[in-house]
Structures are given as C-alpha cells and as structure tokens.
Coordinates of C-alpha atoms and ligand atoms in Angstrom, one line a residue:
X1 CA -8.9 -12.3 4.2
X2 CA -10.7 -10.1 2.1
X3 CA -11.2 -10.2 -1.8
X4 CA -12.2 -7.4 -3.2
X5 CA -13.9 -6.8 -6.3
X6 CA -13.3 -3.9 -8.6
X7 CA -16.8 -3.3 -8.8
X8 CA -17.5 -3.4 -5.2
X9 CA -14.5 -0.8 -4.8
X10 CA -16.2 1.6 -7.0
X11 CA -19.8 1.4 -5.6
X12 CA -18.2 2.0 -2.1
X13 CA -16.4 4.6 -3.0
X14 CA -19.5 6.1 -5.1
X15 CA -21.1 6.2 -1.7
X16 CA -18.9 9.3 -0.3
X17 CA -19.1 12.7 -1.3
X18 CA -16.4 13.0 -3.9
X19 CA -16.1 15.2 -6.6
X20 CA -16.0 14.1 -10.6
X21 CA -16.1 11.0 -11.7
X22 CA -14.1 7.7 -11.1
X23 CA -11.4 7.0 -13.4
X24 CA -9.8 4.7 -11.7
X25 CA -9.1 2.6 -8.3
X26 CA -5.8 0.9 -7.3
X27 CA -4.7 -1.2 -4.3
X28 CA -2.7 1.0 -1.9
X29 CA 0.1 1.0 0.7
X30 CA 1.3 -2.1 2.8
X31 CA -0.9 -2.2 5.9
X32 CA -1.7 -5.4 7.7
X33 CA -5.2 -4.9 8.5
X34 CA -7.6 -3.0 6.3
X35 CA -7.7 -2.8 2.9
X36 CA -6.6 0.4 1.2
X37 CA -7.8 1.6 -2.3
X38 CA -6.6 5.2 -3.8
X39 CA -9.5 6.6 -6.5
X40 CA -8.5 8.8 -8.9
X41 CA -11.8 10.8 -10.2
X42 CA -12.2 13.5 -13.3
X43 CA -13.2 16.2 -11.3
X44 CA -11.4 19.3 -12.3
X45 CA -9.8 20.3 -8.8
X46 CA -6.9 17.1 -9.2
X47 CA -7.6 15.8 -5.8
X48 CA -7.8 12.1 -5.3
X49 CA -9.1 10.1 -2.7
X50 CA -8.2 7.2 0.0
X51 CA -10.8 4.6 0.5
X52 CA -10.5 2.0 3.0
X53 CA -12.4 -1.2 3.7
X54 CA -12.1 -1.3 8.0
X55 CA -11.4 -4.9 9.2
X56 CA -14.3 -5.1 10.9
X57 CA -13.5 -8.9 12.8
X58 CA -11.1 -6.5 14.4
X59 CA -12.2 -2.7 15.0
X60 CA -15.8 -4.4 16.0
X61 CA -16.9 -1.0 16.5
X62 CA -16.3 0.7 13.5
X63 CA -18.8 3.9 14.8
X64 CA -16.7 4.1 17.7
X65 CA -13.6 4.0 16.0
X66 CA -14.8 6.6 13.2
X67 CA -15.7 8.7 16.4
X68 CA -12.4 8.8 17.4
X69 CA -10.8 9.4 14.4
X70 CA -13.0 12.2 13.8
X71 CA -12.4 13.6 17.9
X72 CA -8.7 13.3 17.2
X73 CA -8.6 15.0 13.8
X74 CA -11.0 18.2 14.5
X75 CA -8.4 18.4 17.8
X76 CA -5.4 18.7 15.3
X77 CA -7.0 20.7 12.6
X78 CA -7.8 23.7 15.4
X79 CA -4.0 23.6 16.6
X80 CA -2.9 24.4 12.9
X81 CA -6.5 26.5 11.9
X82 CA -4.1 29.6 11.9
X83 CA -2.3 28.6 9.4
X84 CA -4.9 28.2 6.3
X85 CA -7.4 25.7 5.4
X86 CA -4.9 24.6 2.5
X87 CA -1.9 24.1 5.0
X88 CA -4.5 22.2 7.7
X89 CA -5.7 19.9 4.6
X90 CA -2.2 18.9 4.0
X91 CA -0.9 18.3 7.5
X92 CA -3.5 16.2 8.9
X93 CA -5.9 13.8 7.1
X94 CA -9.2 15.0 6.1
X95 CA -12.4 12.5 6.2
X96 CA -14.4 12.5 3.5
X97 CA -18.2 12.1 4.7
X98 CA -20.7 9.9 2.6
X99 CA -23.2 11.5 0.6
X100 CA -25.7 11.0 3.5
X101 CA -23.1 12.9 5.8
X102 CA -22.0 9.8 7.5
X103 CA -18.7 9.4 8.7
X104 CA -18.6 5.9 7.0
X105 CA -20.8 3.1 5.0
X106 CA -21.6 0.2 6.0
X107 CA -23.0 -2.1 3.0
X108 CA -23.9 -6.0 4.5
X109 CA -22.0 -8.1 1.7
X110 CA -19.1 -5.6 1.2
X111 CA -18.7 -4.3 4.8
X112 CA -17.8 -1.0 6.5
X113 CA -16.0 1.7 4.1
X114 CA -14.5 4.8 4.9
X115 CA -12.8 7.5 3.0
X116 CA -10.3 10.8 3.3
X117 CA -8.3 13.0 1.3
X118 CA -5.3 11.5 -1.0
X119 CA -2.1 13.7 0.4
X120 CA -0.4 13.9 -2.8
X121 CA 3.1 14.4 -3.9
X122 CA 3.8 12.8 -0.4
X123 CA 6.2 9.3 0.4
X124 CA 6.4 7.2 3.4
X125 CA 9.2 4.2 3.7
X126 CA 9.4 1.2 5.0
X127 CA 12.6 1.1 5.4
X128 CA 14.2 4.7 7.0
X129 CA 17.0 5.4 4.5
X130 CA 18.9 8.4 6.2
X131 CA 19.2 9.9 9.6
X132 CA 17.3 13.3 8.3
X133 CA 13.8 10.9 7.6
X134 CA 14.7 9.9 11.3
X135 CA 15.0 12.6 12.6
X136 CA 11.9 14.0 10.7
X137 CA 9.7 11.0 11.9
X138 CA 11.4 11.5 15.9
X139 CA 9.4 15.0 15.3
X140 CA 6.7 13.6 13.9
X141 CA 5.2 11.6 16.6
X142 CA 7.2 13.8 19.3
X143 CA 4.6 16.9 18.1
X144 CA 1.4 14.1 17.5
X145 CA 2.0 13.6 21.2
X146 CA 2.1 17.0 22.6
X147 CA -0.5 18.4 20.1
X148 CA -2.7 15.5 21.7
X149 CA -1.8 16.4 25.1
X150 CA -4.6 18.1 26.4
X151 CA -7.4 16.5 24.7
X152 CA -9.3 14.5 27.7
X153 CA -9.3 11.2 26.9
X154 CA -12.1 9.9 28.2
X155 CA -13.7 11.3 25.0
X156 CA -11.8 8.6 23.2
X157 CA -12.9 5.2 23.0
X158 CA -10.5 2.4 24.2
X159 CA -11.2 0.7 20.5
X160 CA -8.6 -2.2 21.0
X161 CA -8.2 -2.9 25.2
X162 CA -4.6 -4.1 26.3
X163 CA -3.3 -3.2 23.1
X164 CA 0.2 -2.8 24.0
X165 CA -0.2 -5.0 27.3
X166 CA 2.4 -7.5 27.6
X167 CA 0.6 -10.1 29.9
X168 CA -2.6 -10.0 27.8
X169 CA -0.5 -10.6 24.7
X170 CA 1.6 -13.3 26.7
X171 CA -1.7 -15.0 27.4
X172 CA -3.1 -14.7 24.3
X173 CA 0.5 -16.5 23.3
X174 CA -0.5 -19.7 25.9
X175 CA -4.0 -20.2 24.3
X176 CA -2.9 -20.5 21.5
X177 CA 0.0 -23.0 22.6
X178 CA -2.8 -24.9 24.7
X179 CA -4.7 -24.9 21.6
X180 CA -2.4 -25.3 18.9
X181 CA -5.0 -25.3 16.0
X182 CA -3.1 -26.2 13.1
X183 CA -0.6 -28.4 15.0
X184 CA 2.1 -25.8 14.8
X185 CA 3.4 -25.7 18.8
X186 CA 6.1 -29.1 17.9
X187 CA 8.0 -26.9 15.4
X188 CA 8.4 -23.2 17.6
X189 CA 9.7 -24.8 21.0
X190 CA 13.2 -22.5 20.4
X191 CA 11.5 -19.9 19.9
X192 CA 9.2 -20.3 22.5
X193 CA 12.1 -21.2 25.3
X194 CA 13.6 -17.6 23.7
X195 CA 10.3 -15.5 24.3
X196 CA 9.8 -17.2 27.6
X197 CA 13.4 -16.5 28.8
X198 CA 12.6 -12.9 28.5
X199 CA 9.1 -12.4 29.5
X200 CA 9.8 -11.6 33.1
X201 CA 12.4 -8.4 31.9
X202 CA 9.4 -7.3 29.4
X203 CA 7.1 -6.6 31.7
X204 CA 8.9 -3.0 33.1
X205 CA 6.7 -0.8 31.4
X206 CA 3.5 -2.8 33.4
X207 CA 5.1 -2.6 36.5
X208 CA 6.2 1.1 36.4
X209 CA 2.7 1.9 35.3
X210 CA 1.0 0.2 37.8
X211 CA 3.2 1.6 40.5
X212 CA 1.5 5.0 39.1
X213 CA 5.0 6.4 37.8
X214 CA 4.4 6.6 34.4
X215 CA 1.2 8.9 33.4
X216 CA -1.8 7.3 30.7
X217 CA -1.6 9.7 27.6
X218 CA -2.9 9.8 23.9
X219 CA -0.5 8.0 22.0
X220 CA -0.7 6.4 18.5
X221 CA -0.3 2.9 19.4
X222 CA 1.2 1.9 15.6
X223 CA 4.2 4.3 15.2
X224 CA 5.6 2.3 12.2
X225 CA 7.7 4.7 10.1
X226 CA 5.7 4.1 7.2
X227 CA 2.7 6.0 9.0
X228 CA 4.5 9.4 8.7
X229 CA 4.0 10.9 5.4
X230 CA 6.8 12.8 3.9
X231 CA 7.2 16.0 1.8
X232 CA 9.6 15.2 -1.2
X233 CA 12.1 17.3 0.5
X234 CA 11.9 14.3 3.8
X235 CA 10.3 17.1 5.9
X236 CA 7.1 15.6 7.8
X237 CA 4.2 16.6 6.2
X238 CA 1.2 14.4 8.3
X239 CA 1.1 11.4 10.3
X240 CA -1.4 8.6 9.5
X241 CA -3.0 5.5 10.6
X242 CA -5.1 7.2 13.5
X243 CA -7.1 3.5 14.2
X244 CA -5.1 2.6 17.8
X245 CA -5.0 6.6 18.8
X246 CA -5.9 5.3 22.7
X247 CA -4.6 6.3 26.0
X248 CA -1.4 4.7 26.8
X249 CA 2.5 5.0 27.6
X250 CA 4.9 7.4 25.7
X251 CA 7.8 4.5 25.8
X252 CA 5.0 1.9 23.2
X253 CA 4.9 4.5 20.7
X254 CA 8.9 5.5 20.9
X255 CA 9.5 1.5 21.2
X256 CA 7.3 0.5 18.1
X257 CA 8.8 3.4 16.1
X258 CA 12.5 2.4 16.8
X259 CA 11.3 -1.3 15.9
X260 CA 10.9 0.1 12.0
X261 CA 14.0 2.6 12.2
X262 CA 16.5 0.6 13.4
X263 CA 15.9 -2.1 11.6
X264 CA 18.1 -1.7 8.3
X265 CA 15.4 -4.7 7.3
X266 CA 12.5 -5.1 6.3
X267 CA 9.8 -6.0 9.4
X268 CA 9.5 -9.5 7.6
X269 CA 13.1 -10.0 6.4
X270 CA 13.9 -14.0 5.8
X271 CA 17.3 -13.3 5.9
X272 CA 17.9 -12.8 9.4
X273 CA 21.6 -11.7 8.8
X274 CA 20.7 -9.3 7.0
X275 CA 18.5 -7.4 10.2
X276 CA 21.5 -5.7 11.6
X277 CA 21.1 -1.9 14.3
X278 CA 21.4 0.9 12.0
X279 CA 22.4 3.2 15.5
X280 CA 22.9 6.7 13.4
X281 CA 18.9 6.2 12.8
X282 CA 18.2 5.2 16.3
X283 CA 20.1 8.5 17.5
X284 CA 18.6 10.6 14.4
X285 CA 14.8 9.3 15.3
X286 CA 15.2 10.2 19.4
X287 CA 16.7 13.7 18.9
X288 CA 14.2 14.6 17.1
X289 CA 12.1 12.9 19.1
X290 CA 13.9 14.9 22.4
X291 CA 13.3 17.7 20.6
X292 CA 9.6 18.1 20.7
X293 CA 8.7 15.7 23.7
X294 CA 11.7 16.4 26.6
X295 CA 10.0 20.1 28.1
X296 CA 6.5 17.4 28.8
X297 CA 8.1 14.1 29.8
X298 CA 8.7 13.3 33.1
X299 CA 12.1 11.9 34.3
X300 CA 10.4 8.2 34.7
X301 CA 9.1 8.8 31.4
X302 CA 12.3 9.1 30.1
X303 CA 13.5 6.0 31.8
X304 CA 10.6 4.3 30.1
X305 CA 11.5 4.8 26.6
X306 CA 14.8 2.0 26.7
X307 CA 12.0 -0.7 28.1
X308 CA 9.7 0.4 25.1
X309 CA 12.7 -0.1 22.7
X310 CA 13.0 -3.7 23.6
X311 CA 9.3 -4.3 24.5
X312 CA 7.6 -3.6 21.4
X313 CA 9.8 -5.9 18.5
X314 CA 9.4 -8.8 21.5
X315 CA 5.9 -8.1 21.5
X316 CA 5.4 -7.6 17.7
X317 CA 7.2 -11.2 17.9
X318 CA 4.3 -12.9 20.3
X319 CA 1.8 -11.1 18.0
X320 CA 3.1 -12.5 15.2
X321 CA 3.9 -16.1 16.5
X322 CA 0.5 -16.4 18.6
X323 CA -1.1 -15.5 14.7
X324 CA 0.8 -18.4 13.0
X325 CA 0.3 -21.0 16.4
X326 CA -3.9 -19.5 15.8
X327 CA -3.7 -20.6 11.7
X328 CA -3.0 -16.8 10.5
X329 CA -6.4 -15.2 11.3
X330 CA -5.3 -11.9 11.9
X331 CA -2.5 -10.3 10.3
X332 CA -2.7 -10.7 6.5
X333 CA 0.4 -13.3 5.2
X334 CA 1.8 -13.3 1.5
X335 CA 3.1 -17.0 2.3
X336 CA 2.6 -19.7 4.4
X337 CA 4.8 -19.3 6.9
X338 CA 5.0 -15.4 6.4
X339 CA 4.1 -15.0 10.5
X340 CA 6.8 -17.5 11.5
X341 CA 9.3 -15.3 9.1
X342 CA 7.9 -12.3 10.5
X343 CA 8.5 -13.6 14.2
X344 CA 12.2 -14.7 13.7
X345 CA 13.0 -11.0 12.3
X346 CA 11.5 -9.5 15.3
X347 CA 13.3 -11.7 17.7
X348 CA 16.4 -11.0 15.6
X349 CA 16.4 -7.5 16.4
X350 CA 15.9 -8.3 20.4
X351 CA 18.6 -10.2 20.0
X352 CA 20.8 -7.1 18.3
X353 CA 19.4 -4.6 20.6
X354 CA 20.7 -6.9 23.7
X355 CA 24.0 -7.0 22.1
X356 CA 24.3 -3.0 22.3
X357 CA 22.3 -2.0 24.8
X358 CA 24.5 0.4 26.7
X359 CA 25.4 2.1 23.6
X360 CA 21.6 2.3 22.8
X361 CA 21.0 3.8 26.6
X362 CA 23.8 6.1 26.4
X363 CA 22.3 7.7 23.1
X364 CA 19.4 8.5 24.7
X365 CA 20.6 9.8 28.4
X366 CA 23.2 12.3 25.8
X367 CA 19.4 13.3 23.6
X368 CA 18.3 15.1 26.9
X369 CA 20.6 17.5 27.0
X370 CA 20.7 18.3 23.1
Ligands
GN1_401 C1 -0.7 -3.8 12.0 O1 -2.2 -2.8 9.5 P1 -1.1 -2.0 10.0 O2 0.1 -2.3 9.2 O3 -1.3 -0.5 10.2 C2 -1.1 -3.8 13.5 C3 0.0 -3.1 14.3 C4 1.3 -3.8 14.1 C5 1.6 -3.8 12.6 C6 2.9 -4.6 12.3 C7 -4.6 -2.9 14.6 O4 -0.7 -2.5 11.6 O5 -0.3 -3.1 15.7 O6 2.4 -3.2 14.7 O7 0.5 -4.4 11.8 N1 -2.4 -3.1 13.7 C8 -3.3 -3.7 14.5 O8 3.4 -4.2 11.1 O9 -3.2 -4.8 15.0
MG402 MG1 -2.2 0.4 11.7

C-alpha cells in the first residue's frame, strides 16, 4: 500500500500545469486502488484540482491507460462541444497536462501521477438514498454507453484482460486456494462450498457471449454509484473513474451498478442483516437506465442484464475472497479481515437477490415498455 507524504503530493502535483499556488492538498474520495488527492491553489480563477497517484502494480501500463482515458474523453467532449466549453468542462472530466505537456508524470521513488479538473459543488454516494439519484445514475451510464457507441474500439487498449470474466476470476480464486499464502483456506470452506454451488449458473453471460449473441461494446467496467457525480439538485452532472473503460457486455456494467444501488449497505457492511434489496432503487436505476439504452439494445441484450445483476456481487465476492486467501495485495483493507467482511456482504446480497428474483425480473421486462 502506498504512504504518501505531504511533500511528495505537492511536488507531484507542482509537476502539472496548474494555475496559482498550492494552498493546500487533502486525501480524497473512497476508491480502492489509486490514491486520490484534491489541491486547492491561490490562483484567482477558484478552480481546484484532482491529483491521483495510479496503482501502477496494477494499470502496468500507465501510457496506455492515460491513452485511453484521453481517446475516451476527447470522444465525449465533441458530443457535448455544442453546448459551451464551460458546460463540456463540467460534464466530463478534464485532464490536466504536466508542464512538459504530458499526459502524466512518472517520478522513480513516488511513481506515476496524473491530474484533472476538481468538478466542484458536485456529490457522489455510496450509498443511493432516493429513487430520483437512481434514476439519475440509470441515465447516467445508459447515455456513457450510447455516447461511447460509435467510437471503434480497437483504438482502446484492453488495460485490464478478462476483467469482468468469470472463469479467469474463478481460476484466479483456485490459485489462490492451491496456494493459500497466509494459511487462510481452513477458515473460508462455507464460503467456498457457497461460491462453488453457484459457479456453473454464473457463467451465462460467457456462454451467451461466446455463442455470439451478445455484441462486445465500450462499457465502464466499474459502474459503482459513487463514480457518477451529482449536481446539488441529484441531476447527473459527469461520470468518473474512466480506468476499466474496455470493450465488454452491457449486462457487467448494469450488474455492478445494481450491486451498489440495491444495496441499502454499505459494499463492506459487517452487519450482514443489515444488507437487505432496496427494490424501489433497483426499479428507479433501470428505468432510467431503459430510458437511454432500450432504442440500442438488442433483445438478448436485454435478457443479459438479470445474469449481470447476480454475476457481478458474486464476482465482486471471488475478487474480494481470492485478495484475502492471496494476503490482501490488491484491494486496499482498513482492517485485517476487511476482504473477508467485504466478501460475506457481497454473498449476502446473492443470497437476497435469489430470494426475489422474479420480482427483480419482472421489474425489468415492465422497464421496456416505459
Ligand atoms: C475497485 O478503486 P475503485 O474503488 O475505483 C476495482 C473495481 C471494484 C471496486 C469495488 C481496477 O474500484 O473493479 O468493483 O474496487 N477496480 C479495479 O469497490 O480493480
Ligand atoms: Mg475504479
């Protein structure tokens, strides 16, 4: 894990082309991977900036990523260029080069650093706390898709392979059982029995793919509610997190959205009584979802998004469990057994979703005809 110095922030961030002078840096937001720092400078124009420190064990090609994430940006920014410079810098992120004109900075001790635009006066959640954020984030990624539509994506990097795959993720899971580093395999056998019982019914979204019924698009890959910005009114002002833009299938990103929205818990809740469906988000989050998405889905599409619903918290799960069987090398814990928490909560919402899944289905066959 990383340790970041103060001073190390500041000489990172003095290496980007921001106006003023620093004031002041602060650790920011609650992502798993890189480190996020907001800067707050002098300069007289009130913006503030984002700086991130890239986990570069990894995105192990940082240029490749930036690449993207630069593709993928100028893409959006011409769809909304009609609209104003000001209105395009507040909808969509907006890298900051370094003073060399770099898309990031690499320093050998302190690693690879990259900055945008602060969106202020924005808010994100965690947790969704009414079905009009649902909704709002259903639009959200609904729009990211189609804007993203007709950008070819062989110009994209495939920056993390298999990402959403469940049998690479399901033998990443056995290694680490056959290895069991840190002697941890004794203690997870119900939970392992649990995963294993379902493995079989997770892998739809494979099969229908590689029947060729389900089309490769660009999708976002981390569709956690927290990575759509809000306006302080809950309209959607800008989606974020742009590191796992890759080809792949529409029912991931609806799945790993509905993981955060349903949830009326926190992603690492220890309580797991607590982690009950909220269903008016569920139906909030896929009408507005519908609403954008239904005129380019196809009808196997469609059928797709109920697998990605139950796919992505059991995956999250072997992600998280296959971390704490590895000695947490990936994901960043708070606690000990943080990834073991983690994992229970995931499998906990499985477990809910099991328990209604016809209600679940029928919400979404009725969102098609909104
Ligand atoms: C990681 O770092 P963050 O929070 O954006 C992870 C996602 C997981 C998520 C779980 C590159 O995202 O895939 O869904 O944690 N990102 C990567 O909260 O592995
Ligand atoms: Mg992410």
């Amino acid at each position: 894990m990383f340790d970041c110095k103060n001073s190390s922030v500041i000489a990172s961030a003095n290496h980007f082309d921001i106006e003023g002078d620093i004031e002041r840096v602060d650790r920011f937001g609650s992502g798993h991977i890189n480190d996020t720092f907001c800067v707050k400078t002098n300069s007289s124009n009130g913006k503030s900036y984002l700086l991130q420190r890239i986990n570069n064990q990894i995105f192990e090609n940082v240029a490749g990523l930036m690449e993207n994430t630069r593709i993928v940006l100028d893409h959006l920014k011409e769809k909304l260029a009609h609209l104003g410079k000001e209105v395009v810098e507040k909808k969509t992120l907006t890298l900051i080069p370094t003073r060399d004109g770099a898309l990031f900075h690499h320093d050998e001790e302190d690693g690879y650093w990259r900055m945008f635009l602060l969106l202020e006066g924005t808010k994100s959640y965690d947790i969704v706390e009414t079905p009009a954020q649902a909704h709002s984030g259903g639009r959200a990624f609904g729009d990211f898709q189609k804007q993203l539509s007709d950008l070819d994506a062989r110009r994209l990097v495939e920056i993390l392979p298999n990402f959403h795959n469940i049998d690479f993720r399901m033998e990443n899971l056995r290694k680490a059982i056959d290895n069991d580093a840190v002697g941890r395999v004794h203690d997870v056998q119900d939970i392992l029995d649990y995963i294993f019982e379902r493995e079989e019914r997770m892998r739809a979204i494979l099969l229908m793919g590689g029947r060729g019924d389900l089309p490769l698009r660009i999708t976002h890959n981390d569709t956690k509610f927290n990575n759509v910005l809000l306006d302080q009114e809950d309209r959607v002002q800008c989606v974020i997190d742009l590191d796992t833009v890759m080809p792949g299938y529409v029912a991931y990103d609806f799945g790993d959205a509905i993981r955060t929205i349903i949830n009326s818990a926190a992603e690492d809740e220890a309580d797991t009584t607590k982690i009950v469906l909220n269903i008016p988000l569920f139906k909030a989050y896929t009408e507005g979802y519908m609403s954008e998405a239904k005129d380019f889905l196809s009808e196997t599409e469609i059928e797709s998004l109920l697998h990605g619903v139950f796919l992505l918290p059991f995956m999250q799960a072997v992600r998280f469990l296959t971390d704490y069987l590895n000695g947490d090398t990936y994901y960043k814990i708070h606690y000990p057994t943080h990834n073991l928490v983690r994992t229970n909560a995931q499998l906990k919402l499985v477990q809910e979703m099991e328990l209604h899944q016809d209600q679940l289905s029928a919400i979404l066959e009725e969102s098609v005809n909104i």
